[in-house]
Tab-separated table of C-alpha atoms in Angstrom:
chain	number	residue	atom	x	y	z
Q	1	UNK	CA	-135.536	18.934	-115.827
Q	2	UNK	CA	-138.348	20.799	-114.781
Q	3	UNK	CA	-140.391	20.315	-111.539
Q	4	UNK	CA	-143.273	17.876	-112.357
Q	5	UNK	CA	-147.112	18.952	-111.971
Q	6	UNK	CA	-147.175	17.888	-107.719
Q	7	UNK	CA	-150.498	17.200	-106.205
Q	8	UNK	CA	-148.984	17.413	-103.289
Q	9	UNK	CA	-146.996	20.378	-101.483
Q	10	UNK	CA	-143.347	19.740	-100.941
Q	11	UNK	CA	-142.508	19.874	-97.575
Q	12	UNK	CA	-140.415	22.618	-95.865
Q	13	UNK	CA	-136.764	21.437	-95.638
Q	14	UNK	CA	-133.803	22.760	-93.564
Q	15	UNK	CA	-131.018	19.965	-94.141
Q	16	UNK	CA	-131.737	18.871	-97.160
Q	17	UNK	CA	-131.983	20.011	-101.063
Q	18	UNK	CA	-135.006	18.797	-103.178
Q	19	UNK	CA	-134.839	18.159	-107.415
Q	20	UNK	CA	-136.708	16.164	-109.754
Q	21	UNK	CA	-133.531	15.148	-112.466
Q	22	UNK	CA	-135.897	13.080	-114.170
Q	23	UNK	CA	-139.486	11.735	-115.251
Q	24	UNK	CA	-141.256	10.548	-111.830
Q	25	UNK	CA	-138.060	10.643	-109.855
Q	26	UNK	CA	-137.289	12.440	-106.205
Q	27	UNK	CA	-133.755	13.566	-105.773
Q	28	UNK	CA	-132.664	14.324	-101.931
Q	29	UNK	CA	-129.848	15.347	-101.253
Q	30	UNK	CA	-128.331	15.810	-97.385
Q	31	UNK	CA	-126.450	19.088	-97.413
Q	32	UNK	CA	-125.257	19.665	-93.856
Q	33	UNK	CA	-121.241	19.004	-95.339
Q	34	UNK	CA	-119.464	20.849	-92.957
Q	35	UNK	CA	-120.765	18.296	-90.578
Q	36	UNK	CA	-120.388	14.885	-92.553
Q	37	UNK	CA	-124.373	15.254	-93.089
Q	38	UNK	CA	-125.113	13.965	-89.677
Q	39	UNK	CA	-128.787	14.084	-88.963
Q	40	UNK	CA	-130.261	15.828	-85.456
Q	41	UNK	CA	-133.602	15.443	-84.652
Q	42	UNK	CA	-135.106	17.987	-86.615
Q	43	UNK	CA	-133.315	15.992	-89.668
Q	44	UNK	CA	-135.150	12.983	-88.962
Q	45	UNK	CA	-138.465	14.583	-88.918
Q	46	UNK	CA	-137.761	16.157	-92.248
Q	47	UNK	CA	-136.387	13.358	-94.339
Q	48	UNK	CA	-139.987	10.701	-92.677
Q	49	UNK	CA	-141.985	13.824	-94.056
Q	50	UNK	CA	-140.401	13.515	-97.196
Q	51	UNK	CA	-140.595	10.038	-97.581
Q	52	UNK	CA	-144.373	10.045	-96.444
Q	53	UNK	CA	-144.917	12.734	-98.961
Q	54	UNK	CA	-142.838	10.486	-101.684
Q	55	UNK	CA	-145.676	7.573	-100.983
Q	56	UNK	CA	-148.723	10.071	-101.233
Q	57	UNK	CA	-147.670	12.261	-104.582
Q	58	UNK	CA	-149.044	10.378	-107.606
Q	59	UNK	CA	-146.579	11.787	-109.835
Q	60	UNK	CA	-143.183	10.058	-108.415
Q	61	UNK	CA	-142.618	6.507	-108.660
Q	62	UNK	CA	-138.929	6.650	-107.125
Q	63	UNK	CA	-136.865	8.232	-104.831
Q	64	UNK	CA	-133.184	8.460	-104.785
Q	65	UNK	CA	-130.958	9.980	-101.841
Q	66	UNK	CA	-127.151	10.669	-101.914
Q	67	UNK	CA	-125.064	13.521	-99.255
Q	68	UNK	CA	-123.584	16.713	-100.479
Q	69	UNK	CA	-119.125	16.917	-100.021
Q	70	UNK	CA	-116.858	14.432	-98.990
Q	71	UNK	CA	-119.716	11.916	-97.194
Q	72	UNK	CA	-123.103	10.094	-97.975
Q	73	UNK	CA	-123.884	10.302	-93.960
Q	74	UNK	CA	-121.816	9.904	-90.783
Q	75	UNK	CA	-124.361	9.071	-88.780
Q	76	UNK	CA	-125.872	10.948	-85.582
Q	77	UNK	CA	-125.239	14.130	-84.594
Q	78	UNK	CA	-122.955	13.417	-81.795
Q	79	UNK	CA	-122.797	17.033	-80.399
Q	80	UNK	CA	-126.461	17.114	-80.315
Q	81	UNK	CA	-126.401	14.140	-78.377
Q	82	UNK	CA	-124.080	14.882	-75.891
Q	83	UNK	CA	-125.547	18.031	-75.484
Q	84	UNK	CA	-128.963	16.595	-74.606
Q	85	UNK	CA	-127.576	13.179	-73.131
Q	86	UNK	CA	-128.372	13.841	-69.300
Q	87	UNK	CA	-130.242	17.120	-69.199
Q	88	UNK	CA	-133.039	17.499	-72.029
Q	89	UNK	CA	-136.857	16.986	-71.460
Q	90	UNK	CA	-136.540	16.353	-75.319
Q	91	UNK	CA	-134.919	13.230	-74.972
Q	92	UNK	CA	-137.818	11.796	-72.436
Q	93	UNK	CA	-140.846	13.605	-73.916
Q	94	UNK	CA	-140.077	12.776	-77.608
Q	95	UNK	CA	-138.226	10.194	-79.737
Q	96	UNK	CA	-135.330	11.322	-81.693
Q	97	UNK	CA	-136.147	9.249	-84.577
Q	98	UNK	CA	-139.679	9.004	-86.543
Q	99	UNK	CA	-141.068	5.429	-86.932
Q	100	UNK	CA	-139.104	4.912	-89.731
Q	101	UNK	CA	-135.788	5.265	-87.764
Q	102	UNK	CA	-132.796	6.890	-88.610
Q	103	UNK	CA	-133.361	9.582	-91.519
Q	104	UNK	CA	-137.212	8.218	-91.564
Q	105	UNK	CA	-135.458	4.965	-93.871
Q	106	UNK	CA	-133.246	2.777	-91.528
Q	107	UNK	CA	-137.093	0.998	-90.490
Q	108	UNK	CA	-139.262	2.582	-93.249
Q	109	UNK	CA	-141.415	0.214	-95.188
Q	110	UNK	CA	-143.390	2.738	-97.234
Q	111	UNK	CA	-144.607	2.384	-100.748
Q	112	UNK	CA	-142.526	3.393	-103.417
Q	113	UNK	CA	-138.877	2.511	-103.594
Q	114	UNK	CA	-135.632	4.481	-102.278
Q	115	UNK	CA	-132.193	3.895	-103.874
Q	116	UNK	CA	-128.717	5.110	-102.143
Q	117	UNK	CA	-126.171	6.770	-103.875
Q	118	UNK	CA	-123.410	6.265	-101.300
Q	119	UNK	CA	-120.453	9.098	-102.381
Q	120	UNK	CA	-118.567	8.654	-99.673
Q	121	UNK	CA	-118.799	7.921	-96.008
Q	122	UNK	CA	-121.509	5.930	-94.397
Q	123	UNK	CA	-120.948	5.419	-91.014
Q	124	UNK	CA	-123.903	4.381	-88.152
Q	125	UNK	CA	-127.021	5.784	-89.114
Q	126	UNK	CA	-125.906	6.673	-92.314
Q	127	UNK	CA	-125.008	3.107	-92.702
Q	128	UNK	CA	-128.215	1.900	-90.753
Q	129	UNK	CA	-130.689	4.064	-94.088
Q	130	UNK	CA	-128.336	2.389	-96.184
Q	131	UNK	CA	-128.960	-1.194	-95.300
Q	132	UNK	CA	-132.889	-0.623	-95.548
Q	133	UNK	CA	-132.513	0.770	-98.806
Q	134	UNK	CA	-134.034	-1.053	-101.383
Q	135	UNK	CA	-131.105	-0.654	-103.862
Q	136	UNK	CA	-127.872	0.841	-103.349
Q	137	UNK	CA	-124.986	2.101	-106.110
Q	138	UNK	CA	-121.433	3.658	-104.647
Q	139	UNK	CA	-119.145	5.698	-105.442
Q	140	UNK	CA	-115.352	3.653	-105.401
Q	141	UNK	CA	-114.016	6.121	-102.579
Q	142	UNK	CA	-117.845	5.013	-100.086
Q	143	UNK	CA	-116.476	3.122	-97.125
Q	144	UNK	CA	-119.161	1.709	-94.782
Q	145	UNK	CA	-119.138	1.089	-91.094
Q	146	UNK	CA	-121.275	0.612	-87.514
Q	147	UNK	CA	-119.041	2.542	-85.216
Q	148	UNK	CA	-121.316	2.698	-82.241
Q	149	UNK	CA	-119.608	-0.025	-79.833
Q	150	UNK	CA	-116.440	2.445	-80.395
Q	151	UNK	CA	-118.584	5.165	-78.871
Q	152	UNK	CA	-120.178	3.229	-76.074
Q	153	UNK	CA	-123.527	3.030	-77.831
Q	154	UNK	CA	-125.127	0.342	-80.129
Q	155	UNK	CA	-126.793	0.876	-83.834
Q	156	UNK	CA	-130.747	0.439	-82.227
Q	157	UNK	CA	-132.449	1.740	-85.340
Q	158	UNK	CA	-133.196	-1.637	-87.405
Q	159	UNK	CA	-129.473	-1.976	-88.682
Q	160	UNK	CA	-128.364	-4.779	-87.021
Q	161	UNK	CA	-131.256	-7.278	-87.425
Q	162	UNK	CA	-131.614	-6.960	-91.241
Q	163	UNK	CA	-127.447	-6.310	-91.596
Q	164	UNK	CA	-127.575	-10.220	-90.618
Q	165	UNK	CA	-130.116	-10.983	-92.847
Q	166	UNK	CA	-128.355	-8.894	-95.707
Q	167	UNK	CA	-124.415	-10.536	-94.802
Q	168	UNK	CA	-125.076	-13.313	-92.915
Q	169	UNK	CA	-124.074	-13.860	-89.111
Q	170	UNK	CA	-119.950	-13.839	-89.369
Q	171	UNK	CA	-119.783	-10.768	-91.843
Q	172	UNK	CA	-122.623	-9.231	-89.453
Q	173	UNK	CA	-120.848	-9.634	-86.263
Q	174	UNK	CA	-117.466	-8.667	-87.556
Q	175	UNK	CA	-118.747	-5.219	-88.809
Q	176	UNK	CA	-121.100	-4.750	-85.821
Q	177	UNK	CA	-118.352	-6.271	-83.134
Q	178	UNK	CA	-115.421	-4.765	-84.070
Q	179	UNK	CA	-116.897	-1.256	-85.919
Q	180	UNK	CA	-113.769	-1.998	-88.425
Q	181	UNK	CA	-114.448	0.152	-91.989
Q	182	UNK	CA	-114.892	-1.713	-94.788
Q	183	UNK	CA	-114.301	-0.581	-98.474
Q	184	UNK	CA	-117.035	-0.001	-101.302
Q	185	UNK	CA	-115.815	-3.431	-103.308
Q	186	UNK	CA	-115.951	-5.607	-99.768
Q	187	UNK	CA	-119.025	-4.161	-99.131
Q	188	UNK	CA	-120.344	-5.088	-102.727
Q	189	UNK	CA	-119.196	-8.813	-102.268
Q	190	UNK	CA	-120.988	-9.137	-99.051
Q	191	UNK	CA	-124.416	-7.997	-100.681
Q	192	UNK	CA	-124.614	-4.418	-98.990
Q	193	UNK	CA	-124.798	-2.486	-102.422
Q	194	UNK	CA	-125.800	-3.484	-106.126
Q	195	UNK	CA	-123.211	-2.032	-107.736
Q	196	UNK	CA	-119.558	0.176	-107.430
Q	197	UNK	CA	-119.201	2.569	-110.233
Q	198	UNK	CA	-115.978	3.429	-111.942
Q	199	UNK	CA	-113.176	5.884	-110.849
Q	200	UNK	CA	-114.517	9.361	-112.020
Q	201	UNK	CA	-117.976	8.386	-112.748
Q	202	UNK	CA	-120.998	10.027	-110.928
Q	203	UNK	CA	-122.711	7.598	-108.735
Q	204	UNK	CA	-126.022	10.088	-108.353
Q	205	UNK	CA	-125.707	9.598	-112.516
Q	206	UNK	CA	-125.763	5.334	-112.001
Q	207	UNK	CA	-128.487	6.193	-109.513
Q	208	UNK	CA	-130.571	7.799	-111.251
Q	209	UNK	CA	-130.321	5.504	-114.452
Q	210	UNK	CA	-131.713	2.705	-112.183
Q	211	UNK	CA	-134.311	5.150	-111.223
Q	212	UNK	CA	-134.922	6.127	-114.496
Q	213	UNK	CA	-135.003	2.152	-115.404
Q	214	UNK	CA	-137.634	1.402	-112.443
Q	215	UNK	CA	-139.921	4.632	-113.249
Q	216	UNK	CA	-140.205	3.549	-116.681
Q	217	UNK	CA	-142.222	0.501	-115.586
Q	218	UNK	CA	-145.749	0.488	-114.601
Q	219	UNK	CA	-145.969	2.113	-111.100
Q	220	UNK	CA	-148.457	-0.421	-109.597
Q	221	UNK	CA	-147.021	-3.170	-110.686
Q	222	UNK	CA	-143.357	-1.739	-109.004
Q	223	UNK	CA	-145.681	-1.523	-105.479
Q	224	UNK	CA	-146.859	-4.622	-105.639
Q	225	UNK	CA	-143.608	-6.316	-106.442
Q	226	UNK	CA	-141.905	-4.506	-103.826
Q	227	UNK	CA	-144.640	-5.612	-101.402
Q	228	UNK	CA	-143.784	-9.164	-102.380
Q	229	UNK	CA	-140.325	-8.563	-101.936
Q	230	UNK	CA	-140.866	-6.634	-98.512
Q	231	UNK	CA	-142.529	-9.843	-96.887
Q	232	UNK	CA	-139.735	-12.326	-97.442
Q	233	UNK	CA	-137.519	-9.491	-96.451
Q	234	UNK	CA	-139.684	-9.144	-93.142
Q	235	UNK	CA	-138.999	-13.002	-92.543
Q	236	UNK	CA	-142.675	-14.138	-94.034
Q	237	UNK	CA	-142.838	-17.732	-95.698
Q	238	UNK	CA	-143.519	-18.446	-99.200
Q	239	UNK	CA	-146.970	-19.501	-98.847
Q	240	UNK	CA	-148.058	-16.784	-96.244
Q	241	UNK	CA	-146.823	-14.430	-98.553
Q	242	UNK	CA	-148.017	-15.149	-102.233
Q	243	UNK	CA	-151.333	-16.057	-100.210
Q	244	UNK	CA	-151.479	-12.213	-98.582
Q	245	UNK	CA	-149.971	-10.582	-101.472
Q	246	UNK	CA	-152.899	-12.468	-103.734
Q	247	UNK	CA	-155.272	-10.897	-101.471
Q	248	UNK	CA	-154.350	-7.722	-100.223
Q	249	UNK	CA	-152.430	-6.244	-103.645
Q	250	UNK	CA	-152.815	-8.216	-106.423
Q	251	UNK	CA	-156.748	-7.799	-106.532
Q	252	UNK	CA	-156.209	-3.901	-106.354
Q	253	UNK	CA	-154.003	-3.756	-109.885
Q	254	UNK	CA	-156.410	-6.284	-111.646
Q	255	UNK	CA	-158.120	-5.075	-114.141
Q	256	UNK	CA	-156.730	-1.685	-113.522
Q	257	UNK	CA	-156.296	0.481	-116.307
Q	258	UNK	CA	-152.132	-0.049	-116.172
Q	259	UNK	CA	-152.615	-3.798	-116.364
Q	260	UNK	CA	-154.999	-3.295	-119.370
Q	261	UNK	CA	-152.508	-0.975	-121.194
Q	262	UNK	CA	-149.050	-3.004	-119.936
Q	263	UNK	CA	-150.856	-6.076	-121.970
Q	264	UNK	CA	-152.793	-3.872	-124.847
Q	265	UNK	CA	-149.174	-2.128	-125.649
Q	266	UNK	CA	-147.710	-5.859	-125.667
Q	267	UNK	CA	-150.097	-6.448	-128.103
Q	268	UNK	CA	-150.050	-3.357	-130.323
Q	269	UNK	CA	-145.680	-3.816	-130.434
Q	270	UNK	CA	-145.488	0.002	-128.458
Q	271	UNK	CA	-144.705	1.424	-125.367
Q	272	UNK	CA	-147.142	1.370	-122.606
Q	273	UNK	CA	-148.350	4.950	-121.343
Q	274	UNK	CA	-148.592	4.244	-117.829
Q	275	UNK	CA	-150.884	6.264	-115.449
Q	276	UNK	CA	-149.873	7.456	-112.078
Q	277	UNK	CA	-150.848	5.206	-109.457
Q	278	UNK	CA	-153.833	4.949	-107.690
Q	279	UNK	CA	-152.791	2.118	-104.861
């Protein structure tokens, strides 16, 4: 498909490939292969640009993220790391990770949602975007994991407080405690992905069909939604919630002009024409 009319510039990128495979939807891909697409530091900062930049262009509604060869993301770059461990200014001057964690996604919130197409391994980090994800499809060979306590080091970038939420506190610990690898169906019954696709079918495909399936819905209505769905996920009660959600997003959608044509298509028996969104 060809690239959509941005608003927006798309940011510079170094360790990563940019498409737009369909209507309203961001395609990233992490292309370091050769090195299990561990992220440095400088592949933090790019991926939270890209996500801010997903959240500020009008014309995407969705973003979807998969890795390039044999894994989805092994986590940190461990040479970089042990290179800068004891000696680097870097490491007391600046963080390595953006506010939004590992790959700007392990503690993004953001605006517009991100789904994983895990094709292969997803260790630590990689595992850490993964589980903040707001859906995630895999690819039968993806196997899962939070190595760190084999390395001496703990998963500090958001994974292990909403792993527990996402498992519960045995599965949690056992995956956390004992860094064991788990397979793509285990990790399907335990709630940390949506779906497994079949043996020789393309999980970026099953991706982007869901994409496809969200996009196709009216974009401030998918915010909102996801705004509700962000504060029970953040551990807010029911009532706080509808309350703030009532107050702080519903009244910006009503009587917009994607509310008035999701109920005047109803009506008329079409398809709505949505309107990029304006929240």
């Amino acid at each position: 498909m060809t690239s959509p009319r941005l608003s927006i510039q798309i940011p510079p990128t170094s360790f990563t490939k940019i498409s737009f495979p369909a209507a309203h939807v961001l395609l990233i891909t992490l292309s370091r292969p050769s090195s299990l697409n561990c992220i440095n530091s400088a592949g933090h900062r790019e991926l939270d640009a890209i996500w801010n930049w997903l959240d500020a262009e009008p014309s995407l509604r969705v973003g979807v993220i998969t890795g390039e060869g044999r894994a989805f993301c092994a986590g940190a770059d461990l040479k970089e790391w042990n290179s800068t461990n004891f000696t680097s200014e870097l490491r007391r001057t600046e963080p390595s990770e953006p506010s939004g964690g590992f790959g700007g996604l392990s503690r993004r919130s953001g605006k517009k949602p991100i789904i994983a197409a895990v094709n292969g391994i997803c260790f630590g980090g990689g595992c850490e975007m993964i589980i903040n994800a707001d859906m995630v499809i895999a690819s039968p060979a993806a196997t899962f994991a939070l190595p760190e306590v084999k390395r001496g080091v703990i998963a500090l970038a958001g994974g292990l407080t909403r792993l527990v939420r996402t498992v519960g506190r045995q599965r949690a610990m056992e995956m956390a405690l004992t860094g064991r690898v788990i397979g793509a169906e285990q990790a399907r019954e335990w709630g940390l992905c949506n779906a497994v696709v079949e043996a020789g079918e393309d999980v970026v495909q099953r991706a982007l069909e869901m994409a496809s399936l969200v996009a196709d819905n009216s974009p401030d209505s998918v915010i909102i939604s996801r705004e509700g769905l962000k504060m029970g996920w953040d551990g807010c009660g029911v009532e706080e919630g509808t309350e703030r959600l009532e107050k702080e997003w519903f009244t910006c959608m009503e009587g917009g002009e994607n509310m008035k044509e999701g109920i005047r298509a109803f009506v008329e028996k079409r398809k709505p024409q949505w309107i990029d969104s304006k929240l």
